[in-house]
Tab-separated table of C-alpha atoms in Angstrom:
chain	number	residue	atom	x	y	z
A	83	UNK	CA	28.442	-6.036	-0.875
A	84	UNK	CA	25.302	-4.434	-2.322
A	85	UNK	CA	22.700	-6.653	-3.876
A	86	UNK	CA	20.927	-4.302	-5.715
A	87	UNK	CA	16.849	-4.454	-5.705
A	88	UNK	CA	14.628	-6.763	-4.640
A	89	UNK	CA	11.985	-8.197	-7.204
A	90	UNK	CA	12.017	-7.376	-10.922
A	91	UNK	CA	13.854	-4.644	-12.543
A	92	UNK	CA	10.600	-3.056	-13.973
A	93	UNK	CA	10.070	-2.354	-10.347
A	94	UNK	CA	12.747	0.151	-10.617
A	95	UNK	CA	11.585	2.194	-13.402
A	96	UNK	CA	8.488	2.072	-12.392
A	97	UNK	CA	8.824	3.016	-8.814
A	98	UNK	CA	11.096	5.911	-9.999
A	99	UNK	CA	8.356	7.431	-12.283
A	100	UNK	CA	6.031	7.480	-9.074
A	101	UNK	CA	8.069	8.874	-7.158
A	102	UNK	CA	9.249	11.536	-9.879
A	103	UNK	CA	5.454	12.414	-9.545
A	104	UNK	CA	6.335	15.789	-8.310
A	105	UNK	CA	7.727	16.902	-11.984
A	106	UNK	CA	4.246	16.686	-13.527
A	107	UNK	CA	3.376	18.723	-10.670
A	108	UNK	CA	5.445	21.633	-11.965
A	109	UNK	CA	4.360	20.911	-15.254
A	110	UNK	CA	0.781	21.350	-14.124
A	111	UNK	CA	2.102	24.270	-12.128
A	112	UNK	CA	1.339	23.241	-8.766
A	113	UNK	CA	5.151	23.227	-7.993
A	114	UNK	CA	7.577	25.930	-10.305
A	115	UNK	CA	10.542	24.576	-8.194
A	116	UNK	CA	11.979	28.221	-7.358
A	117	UNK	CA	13.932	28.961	-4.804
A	118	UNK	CA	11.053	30.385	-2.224
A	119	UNK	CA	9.042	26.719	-2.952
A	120	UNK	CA	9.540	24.535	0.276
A	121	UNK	CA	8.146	21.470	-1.962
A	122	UNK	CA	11.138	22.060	-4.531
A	123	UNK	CA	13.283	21.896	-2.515
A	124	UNK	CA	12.573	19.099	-0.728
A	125	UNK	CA	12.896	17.367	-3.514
A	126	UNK	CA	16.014	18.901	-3.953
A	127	UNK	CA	17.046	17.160	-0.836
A	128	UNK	CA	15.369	13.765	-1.730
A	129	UNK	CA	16.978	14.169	-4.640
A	130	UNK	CA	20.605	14.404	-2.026
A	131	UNK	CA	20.056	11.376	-0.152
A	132	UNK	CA	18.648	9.631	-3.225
A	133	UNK	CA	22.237	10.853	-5.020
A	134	UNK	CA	24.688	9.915	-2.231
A	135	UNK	CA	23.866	6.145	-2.286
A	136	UNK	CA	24.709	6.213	-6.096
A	137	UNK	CA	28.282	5.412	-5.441
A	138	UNK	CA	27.079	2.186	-4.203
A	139	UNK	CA	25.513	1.138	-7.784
A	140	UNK	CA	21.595	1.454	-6.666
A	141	UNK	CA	19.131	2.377	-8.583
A	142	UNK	CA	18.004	6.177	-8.275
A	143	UNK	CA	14.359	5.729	-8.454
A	144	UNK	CA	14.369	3.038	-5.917
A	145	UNK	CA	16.553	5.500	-3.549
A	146	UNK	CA	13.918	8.712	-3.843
A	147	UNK	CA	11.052	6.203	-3.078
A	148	UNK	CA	12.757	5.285	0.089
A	149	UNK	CA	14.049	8.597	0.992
A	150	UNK	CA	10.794	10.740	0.270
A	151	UNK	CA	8.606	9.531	2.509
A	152	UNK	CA	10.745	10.291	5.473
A	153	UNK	CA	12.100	13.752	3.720
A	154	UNK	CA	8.193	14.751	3.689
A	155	UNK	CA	7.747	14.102	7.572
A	156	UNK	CA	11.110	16.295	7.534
A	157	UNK	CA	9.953	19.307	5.694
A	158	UNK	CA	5.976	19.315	6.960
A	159	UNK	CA	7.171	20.447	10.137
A	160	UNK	CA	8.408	24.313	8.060
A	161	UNK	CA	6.206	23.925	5.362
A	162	UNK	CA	3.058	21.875	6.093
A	163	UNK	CA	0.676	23.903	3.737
A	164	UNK	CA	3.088	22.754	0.387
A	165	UNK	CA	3.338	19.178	1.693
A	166	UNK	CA	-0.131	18.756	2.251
A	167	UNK	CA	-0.624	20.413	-1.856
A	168	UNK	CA	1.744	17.873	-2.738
A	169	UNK	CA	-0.249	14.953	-1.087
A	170	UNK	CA	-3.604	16.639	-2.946
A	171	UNK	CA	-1.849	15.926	-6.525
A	172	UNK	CA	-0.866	12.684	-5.851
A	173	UNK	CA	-4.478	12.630	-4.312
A	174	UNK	CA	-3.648	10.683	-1.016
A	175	UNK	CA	-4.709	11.368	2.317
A	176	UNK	CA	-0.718	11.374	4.424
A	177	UNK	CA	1.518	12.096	1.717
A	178	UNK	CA	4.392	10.290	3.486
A	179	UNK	CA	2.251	7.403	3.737
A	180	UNK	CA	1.184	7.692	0.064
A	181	UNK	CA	4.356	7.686	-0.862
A	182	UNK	CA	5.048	4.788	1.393
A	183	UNK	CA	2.477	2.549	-0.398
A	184	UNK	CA	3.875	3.672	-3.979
A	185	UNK	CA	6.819	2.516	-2.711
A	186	UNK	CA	5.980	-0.989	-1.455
A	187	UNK	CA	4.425	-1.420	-5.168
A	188	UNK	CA	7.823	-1.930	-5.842
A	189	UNK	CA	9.266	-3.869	-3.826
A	190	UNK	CA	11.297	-1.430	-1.880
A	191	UNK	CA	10.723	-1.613	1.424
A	192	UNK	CA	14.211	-1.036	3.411
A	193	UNK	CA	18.017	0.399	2.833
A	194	UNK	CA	18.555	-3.213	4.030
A	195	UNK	CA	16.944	-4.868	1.384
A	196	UNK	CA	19.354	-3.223	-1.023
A	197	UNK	CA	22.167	-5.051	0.719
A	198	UNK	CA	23.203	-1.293	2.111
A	199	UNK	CA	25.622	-1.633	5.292
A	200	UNK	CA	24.398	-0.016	8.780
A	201	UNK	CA	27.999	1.317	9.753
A	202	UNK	CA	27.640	2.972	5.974
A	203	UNK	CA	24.759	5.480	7.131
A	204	UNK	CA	26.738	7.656	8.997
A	205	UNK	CA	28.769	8.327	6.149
A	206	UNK	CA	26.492	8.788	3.668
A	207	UNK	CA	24.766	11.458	5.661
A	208	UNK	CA	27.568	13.698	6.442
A	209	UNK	CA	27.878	13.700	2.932
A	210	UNK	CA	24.338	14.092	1.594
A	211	UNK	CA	24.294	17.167	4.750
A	212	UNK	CA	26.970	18.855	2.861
A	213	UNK	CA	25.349	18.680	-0.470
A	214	UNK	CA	23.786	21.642	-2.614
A	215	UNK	CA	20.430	20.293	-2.391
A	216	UNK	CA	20.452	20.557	1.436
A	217	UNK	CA	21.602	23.646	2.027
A	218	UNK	CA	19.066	25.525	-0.185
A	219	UNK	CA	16.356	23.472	1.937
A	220	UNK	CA	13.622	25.719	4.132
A	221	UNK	CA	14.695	23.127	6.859
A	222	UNK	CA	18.492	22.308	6.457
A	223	UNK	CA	19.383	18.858	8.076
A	224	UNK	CA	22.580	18.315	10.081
A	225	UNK	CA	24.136	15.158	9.299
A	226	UNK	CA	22.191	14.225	12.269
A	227	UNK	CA	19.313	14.346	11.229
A	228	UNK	CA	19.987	12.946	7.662
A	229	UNK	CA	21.700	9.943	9.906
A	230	UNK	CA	17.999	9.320	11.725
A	231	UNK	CA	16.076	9.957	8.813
A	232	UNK	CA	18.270	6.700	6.960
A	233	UNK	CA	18.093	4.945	10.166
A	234	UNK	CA	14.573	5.144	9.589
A	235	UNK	CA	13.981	3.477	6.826
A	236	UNK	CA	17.112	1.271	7.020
């Protein structure tokens, strides 16, 4: 059964706007999203993950803030120059970990917390693998990989 999030709701509209941080970066034109952008499209892959566990009720802001920060450590190691631009406009030092603290303002700390089963992960990355969003990625991730990348935050 899946709680939904910890602390108040706020916290999930809130959370979700941080994390949505990259948009104003397109707006500002640090980030046009095309295909040849390796920051785009790793949101397009946060975006994947964050997706897949909607069919489970969760909230969708709350999902990118826990997916991003492991989805940047994914991506730097193809495209280190954009992830390090993306850390400059949401002027932290690690971007990951940035987006680890914006994260914790809201309460979301772990899958776990969101009352998301273990023996679920598996299946939720096979499917966020076979998604759009990942296969336009620089750095496409088996269902592997998206499987450790969950475990790691779960």
């Amino acid at each position: 059964e899946v709680k939904g999030p910890p602390g108040t709701i706020n916290n999930v509209n809130e959370t979700g706007a941080l994390d949505h941080a990259n948009s104003a970066c397109a707006a500002s034109g640090l980030n046009d999203f095309d295909t040849h952008d390796p920051i785009g499209q790793m949101v397009s892959q946060v975006q994947t993950a964050a997706d897949s566990w909607r069919y489970y009720g969760l909230p969708h802001g709350a999902m990118n803030a826990l997916t991003l920060a492991p989805a940047l450590r994914f991506i730097a190691i193809v495209a280190p120059q954009e992830v390090v631009r993306f850390g400059s406009s949401i002027r932290g030092g690690d971007p990951a970990v940035k987006v680890e603290q914006l994260a914790a303002l809201g309460d979301f700390g772990r899958l776990r917390d969101f009352g998301i089963p273990e023996d679920e992960i598996p299946h939720v990355a096979e499917a966020a693998a076979a998604r759009p969003g990942n296969k336009n990625n620089p750095r496409e991730a088996t269902p592997e990989q998206v499987e450790e990348l969950l475990r790691s935050i779960w």
